JSON list of C-alpha atoms and ligand atoms in Angstrom, two decimals:
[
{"chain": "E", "resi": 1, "resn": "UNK", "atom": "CA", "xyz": [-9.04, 18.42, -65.94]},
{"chain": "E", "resi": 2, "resn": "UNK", "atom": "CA", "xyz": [-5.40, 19.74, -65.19]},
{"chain": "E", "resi": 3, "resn": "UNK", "atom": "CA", "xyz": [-4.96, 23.10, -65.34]},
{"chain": "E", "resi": 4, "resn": "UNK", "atom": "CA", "xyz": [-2.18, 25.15, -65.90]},
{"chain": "E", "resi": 5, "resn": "UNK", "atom": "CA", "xyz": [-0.76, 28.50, -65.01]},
{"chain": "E", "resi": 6, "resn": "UNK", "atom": "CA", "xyz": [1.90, 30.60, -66.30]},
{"chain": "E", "resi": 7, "resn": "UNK", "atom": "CA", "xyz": [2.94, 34.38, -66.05]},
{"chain": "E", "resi": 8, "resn": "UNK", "atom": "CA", "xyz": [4.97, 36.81, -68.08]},
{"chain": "E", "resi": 9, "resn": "UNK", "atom": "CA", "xyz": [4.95, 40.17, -68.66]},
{"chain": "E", "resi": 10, "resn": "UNK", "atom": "CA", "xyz": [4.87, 40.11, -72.80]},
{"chain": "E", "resi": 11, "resn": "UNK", "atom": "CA", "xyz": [6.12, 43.31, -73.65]},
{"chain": "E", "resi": 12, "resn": "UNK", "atom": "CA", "xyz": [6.25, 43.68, -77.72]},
{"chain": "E", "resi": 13, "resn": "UNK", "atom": "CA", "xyz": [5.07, 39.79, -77.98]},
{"chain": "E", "resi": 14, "resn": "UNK", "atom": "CA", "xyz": [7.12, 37.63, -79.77]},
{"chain": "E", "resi": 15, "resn": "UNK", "atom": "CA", "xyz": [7.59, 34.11, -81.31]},
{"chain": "E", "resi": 16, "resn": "UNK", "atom": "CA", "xyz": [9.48, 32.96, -77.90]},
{"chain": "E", "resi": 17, "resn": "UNK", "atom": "CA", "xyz": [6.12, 34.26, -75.38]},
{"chain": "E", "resi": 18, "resn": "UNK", "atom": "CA", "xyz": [4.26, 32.41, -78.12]},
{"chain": "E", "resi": 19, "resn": "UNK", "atom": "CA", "xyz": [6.22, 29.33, -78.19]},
{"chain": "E", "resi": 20, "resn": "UNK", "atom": "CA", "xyz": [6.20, 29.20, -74.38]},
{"chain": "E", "resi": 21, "resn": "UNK", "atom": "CA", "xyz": [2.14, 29.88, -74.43]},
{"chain": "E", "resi": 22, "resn": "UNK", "atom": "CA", "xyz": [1.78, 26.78, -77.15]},
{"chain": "E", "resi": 23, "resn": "UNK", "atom": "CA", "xyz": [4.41, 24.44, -74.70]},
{"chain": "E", "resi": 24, "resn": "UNK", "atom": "CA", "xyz": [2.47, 25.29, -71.34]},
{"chain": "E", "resi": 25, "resn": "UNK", "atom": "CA", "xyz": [-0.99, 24.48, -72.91]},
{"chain": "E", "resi": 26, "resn": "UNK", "atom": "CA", "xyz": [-0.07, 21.62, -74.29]},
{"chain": "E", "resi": 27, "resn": "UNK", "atom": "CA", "xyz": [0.85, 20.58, -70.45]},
{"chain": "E", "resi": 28, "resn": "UNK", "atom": "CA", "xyz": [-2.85, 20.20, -69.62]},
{"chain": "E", "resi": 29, "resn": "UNK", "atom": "CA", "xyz": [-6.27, 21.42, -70.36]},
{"chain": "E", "resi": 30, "resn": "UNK", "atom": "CA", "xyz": [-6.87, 24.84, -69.60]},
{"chain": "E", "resi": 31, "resn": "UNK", "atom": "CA", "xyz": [-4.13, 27.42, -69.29]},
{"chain": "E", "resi": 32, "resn": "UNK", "atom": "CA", "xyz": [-4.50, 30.59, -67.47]},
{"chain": "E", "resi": 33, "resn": "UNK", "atom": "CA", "xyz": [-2.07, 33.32, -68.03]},
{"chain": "E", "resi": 34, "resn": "UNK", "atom": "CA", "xyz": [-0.93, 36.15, -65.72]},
{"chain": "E", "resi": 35, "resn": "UNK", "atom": "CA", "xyz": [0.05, 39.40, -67.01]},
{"chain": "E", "resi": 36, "resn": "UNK", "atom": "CA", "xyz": [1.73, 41.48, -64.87]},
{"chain": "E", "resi": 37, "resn": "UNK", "atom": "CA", "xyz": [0.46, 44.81, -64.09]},
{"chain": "E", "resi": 38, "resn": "UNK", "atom": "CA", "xyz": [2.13, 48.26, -65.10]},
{"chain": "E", "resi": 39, "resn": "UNK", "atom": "CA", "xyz": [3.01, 48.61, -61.19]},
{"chain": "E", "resi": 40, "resn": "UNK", "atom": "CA", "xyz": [4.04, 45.16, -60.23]},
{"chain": "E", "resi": 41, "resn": "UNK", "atom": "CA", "xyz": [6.63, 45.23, -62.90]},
{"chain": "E", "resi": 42, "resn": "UNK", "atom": "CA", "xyz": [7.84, 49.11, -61.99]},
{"chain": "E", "resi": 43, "resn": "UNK", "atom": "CA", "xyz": [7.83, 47.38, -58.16]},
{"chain": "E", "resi": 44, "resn": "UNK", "atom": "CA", "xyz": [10.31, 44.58, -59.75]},
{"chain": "E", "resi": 45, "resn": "UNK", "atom": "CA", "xyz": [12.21, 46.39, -61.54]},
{"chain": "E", "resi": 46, "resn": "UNK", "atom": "CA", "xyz": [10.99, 46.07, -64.90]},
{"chain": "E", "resi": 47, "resn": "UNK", "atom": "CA", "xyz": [10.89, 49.13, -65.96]},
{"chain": "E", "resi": 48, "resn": "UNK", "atom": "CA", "xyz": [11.35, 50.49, -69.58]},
{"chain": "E", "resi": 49, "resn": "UNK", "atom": "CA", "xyz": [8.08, 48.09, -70.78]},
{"chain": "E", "resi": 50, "resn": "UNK", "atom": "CA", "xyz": [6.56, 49.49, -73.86]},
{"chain": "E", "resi": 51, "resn": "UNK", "atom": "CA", "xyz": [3.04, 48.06, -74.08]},
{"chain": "E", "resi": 52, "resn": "UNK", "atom": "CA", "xyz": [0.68, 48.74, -71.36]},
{"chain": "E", "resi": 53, "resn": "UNK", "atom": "CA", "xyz": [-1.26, 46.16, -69.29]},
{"chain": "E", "resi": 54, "resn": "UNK", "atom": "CA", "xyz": [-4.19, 46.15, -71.66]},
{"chain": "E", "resi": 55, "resn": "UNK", "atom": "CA", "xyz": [-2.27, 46.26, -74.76]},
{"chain": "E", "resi": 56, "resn": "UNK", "atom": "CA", "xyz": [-0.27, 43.01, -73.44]},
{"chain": "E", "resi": 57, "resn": "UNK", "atom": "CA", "xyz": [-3.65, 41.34, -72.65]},
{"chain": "E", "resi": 58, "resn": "UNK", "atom": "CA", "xyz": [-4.48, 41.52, -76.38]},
{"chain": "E", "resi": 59, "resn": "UNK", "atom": "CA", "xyz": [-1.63, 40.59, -77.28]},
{"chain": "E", "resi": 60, "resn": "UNK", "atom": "CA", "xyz": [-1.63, 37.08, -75.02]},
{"chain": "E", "resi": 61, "resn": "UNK", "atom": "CA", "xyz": [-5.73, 36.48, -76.09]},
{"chain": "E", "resi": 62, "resn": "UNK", "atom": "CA", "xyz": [-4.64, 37.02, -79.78]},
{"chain": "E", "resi": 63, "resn": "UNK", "atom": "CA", "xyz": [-1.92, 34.04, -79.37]},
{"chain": "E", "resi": 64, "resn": "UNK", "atom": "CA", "xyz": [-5.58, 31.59, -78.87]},
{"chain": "E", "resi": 65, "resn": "UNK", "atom": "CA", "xyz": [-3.81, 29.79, -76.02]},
{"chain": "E", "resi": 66, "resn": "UNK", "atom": "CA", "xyz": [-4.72, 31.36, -73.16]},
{"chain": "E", "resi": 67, "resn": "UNK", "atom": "CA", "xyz": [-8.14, 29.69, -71.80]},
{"chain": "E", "resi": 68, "resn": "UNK", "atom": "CA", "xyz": [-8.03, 32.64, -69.28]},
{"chain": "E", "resi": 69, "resn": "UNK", "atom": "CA", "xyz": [-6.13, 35.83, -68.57]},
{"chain": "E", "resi": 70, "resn": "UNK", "atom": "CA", "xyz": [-5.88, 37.09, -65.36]},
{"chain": "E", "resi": 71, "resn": "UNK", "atom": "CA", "xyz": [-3.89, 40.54, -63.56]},
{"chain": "E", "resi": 72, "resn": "UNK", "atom": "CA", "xyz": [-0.32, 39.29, -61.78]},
{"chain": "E", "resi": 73, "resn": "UNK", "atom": "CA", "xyz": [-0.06, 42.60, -59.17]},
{"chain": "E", "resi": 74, "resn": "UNK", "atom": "CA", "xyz": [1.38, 41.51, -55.96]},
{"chain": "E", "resi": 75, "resn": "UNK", "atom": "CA", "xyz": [4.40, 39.60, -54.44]},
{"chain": "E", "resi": 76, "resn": "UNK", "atom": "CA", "xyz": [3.13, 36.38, -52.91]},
{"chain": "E", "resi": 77, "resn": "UNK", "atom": "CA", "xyz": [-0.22, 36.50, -55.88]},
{"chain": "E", "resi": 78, "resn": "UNK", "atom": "CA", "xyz": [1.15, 33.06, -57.23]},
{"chain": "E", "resi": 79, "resn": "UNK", "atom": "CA", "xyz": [0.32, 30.95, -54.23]},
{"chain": "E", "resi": 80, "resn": "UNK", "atom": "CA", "xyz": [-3.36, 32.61, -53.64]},
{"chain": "E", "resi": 81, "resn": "UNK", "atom": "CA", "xyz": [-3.90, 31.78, -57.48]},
{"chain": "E", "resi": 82, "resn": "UNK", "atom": "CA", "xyz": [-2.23, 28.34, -57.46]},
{"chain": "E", "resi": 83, "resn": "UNK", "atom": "CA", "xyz": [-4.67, 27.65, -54.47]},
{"chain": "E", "resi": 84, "resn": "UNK", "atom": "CA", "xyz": [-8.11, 30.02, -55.58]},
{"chain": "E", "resi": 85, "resn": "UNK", "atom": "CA", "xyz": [-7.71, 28.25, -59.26]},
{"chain": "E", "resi": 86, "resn": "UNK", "atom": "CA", "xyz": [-6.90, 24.83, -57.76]},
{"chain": "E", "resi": 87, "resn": "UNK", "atom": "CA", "xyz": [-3.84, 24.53, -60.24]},
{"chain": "E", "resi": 88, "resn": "UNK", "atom": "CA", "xyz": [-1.92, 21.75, -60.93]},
{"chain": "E", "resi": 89, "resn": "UNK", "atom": "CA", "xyz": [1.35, 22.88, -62.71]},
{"chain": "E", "resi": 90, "resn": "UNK", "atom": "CA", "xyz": [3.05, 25.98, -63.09]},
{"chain": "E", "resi": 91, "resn": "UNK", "atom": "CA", "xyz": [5.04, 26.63, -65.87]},
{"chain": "E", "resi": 92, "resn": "UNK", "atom": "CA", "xyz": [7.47, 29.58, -66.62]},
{"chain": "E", "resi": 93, "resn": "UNK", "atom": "CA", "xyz": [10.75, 29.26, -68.93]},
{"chain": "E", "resi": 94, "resn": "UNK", "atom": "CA", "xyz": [14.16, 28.06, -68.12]},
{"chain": "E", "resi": 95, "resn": "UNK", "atom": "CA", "xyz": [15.93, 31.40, -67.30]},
{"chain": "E", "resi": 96, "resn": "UNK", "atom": "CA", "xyz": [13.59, 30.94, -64.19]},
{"chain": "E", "resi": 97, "resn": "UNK", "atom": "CA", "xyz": [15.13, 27.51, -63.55]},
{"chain": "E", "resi": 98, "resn": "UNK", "atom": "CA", "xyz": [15.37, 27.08, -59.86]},
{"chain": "E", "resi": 99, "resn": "UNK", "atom": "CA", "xyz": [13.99, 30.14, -58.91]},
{"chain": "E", "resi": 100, "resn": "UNK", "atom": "CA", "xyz": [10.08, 28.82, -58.38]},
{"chain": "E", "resi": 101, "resn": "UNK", "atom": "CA", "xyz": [10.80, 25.77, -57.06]},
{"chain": "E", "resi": 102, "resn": "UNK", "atom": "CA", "xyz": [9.19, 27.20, -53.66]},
{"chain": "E", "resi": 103, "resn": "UNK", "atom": "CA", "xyz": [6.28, 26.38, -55.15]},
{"chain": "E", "resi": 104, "resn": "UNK", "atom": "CA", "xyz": [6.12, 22.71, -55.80]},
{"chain": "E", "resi": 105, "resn": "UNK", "atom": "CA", "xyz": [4.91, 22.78, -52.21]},
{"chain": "E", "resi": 106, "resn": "UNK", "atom": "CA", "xyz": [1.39, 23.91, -53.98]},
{"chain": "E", "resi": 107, "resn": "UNK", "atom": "CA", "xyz": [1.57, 21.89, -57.59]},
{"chain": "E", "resi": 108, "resn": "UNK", "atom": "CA", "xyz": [3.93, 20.48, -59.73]},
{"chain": "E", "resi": 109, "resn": "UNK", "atom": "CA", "xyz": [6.90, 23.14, -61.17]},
{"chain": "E", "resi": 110, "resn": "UNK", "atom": "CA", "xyz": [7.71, 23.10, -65.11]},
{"chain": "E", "resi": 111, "resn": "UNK", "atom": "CA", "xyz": [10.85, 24.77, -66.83]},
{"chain": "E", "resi": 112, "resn": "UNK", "atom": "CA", "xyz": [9.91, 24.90, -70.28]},
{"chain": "E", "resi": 113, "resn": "UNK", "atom": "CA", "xyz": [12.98, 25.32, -72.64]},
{"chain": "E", "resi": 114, "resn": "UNK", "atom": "CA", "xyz": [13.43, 29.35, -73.29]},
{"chain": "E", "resi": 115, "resn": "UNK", "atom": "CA", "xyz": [13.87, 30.02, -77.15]},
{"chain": "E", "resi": 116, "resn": "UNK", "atom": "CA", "xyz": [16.82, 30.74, -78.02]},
{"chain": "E", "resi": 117, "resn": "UNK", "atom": "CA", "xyz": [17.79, 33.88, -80.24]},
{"chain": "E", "resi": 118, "resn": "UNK", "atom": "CA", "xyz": [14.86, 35.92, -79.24]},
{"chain": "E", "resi": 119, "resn": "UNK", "atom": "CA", "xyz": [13.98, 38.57, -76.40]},
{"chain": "E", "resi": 120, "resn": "UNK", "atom": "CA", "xyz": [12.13, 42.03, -75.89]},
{"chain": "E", "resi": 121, "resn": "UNK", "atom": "CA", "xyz": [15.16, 43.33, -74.98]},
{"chain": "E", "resi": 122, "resn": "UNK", "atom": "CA", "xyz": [16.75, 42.26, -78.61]},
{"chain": "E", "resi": 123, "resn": "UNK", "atom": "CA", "xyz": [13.58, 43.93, -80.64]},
{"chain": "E", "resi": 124, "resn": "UNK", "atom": "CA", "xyz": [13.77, 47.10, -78.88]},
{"chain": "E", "resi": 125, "resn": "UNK", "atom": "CA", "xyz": [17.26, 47.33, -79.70]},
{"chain": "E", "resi": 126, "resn": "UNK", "atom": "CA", "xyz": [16.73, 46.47, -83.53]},
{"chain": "E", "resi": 127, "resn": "UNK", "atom": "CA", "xyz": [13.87, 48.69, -83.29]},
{"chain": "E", "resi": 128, "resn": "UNK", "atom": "CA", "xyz": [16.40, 51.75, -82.29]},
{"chain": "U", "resi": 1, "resn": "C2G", "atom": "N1", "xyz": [10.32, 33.40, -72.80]},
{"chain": "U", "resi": 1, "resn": "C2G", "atom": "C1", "xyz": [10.82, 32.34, -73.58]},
{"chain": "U", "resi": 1, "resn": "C2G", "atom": "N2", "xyz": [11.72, 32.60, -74.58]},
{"chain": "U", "resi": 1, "resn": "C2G", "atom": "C2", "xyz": [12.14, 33.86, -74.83]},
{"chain": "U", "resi": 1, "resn": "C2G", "atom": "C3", "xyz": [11.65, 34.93, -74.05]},
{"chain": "U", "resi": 1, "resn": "C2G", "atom": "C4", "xyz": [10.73, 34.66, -73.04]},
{"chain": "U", "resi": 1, "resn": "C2G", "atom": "O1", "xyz": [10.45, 31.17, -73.37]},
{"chain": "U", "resi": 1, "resn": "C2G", "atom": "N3", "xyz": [13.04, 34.06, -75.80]},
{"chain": "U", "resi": 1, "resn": "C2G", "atom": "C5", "xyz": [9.35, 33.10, -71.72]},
{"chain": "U", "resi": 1, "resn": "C2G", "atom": "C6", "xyz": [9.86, 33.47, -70.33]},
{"chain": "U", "resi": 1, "resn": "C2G", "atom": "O2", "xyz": [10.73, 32.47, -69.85]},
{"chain": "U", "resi": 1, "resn": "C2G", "atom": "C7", "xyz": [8.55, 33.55, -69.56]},
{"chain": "U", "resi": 1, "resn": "C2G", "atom": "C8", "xyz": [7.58, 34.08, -70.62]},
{"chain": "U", "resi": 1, "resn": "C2G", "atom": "O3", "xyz": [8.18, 33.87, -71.89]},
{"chain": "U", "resi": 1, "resn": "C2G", "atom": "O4", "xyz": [8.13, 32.25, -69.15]},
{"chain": "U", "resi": 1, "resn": "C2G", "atom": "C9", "xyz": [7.28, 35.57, -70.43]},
{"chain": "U", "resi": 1, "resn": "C2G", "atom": "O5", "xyz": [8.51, 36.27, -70.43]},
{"chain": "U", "resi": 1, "resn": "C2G", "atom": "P1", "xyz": [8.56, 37.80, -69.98]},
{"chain": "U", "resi": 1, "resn": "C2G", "atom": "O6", "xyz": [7.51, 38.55, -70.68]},
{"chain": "U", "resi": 1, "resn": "C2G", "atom": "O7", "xyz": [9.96, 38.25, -70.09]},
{"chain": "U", "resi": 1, "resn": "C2G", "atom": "O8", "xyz": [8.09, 37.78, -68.45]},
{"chain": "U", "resi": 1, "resn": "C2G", "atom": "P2", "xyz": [8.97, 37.43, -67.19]},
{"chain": "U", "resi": 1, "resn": "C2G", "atom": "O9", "xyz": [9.68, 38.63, -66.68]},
{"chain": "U", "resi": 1, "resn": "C2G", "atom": "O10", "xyz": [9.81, 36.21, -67.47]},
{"chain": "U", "resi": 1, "resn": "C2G", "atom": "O11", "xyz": [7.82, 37.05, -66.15]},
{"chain": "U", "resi": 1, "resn": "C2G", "atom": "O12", "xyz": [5.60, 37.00, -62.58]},
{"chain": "U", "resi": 1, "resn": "C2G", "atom": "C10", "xyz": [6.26, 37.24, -63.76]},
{"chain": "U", "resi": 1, "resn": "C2G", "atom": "C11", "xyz": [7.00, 36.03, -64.13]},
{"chain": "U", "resi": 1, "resn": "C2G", "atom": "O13", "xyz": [7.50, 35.47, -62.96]},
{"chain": "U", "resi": 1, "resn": "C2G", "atom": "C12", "xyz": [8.15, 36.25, -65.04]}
]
């Protein structure tokens, strides 16, 4: 079975998060999905998110692609879960091109095509 992990924080979900869930399941079997906590995204910077954790939860289980959701809270959490979920790829959209390649020490690294045209940071604007 090859399983696959991703992670996003999926504020206000939208068609590209749900595009980029479809693309990373279709990589394997069984896709978990990481959803960052309140505080790890606050710690990164991230601040301004509009749904909380357990709202963006929902919101990822609704989509039907995650085969698991688990809590992203800590620098460093995606090599313990690569290694405690015996993963083998991790997938994360192309504005992250480059910056995970650390981790094809642990599996294999996937840059799935970001969609074009579409981003929280758009709807909360056109929601202003
Ligand atoms: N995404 C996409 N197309 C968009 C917007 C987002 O493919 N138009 C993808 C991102 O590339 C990411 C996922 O959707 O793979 C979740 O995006 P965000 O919610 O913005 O989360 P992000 O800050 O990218 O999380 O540990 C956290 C992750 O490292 C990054």
């Amino acid at each position: 079975m090859r399983k696959v992990i991703t992670y996003g924080t999926y504020d206000l979900l939208h068609e590209g998060h749900i595009n980029l869930l479809r693309r990373a399941k279709e990589l394997g079997d069984y896709l978990i999905v990481g959803v960052t906590s309140d505080s790890f995204d606050k710690d990164r910077g991230k601040l301004n998110v509009r749904n909380n954790v357990l709202e963006r939860v929902a919101a990822v289980r609704k989509t039907g692609y995650a085969d698991e959701i688990i809590i992203e809270d800590y620098v460093g959490q995606k090599i313990d879960d690569i290694q405690r979920y015996d993963i083998d790829i991790f997938a994360i959209g192309s504005d992250w091109e480059g910056k995970f390649d650390y981790l094809s020490e642990y599996c294999e690294v996937v840059y799935l095509d970001r969609t074009e045209g579409i981003s929280t940071t758009k709807i909360k604007t056109d929601l202003q």
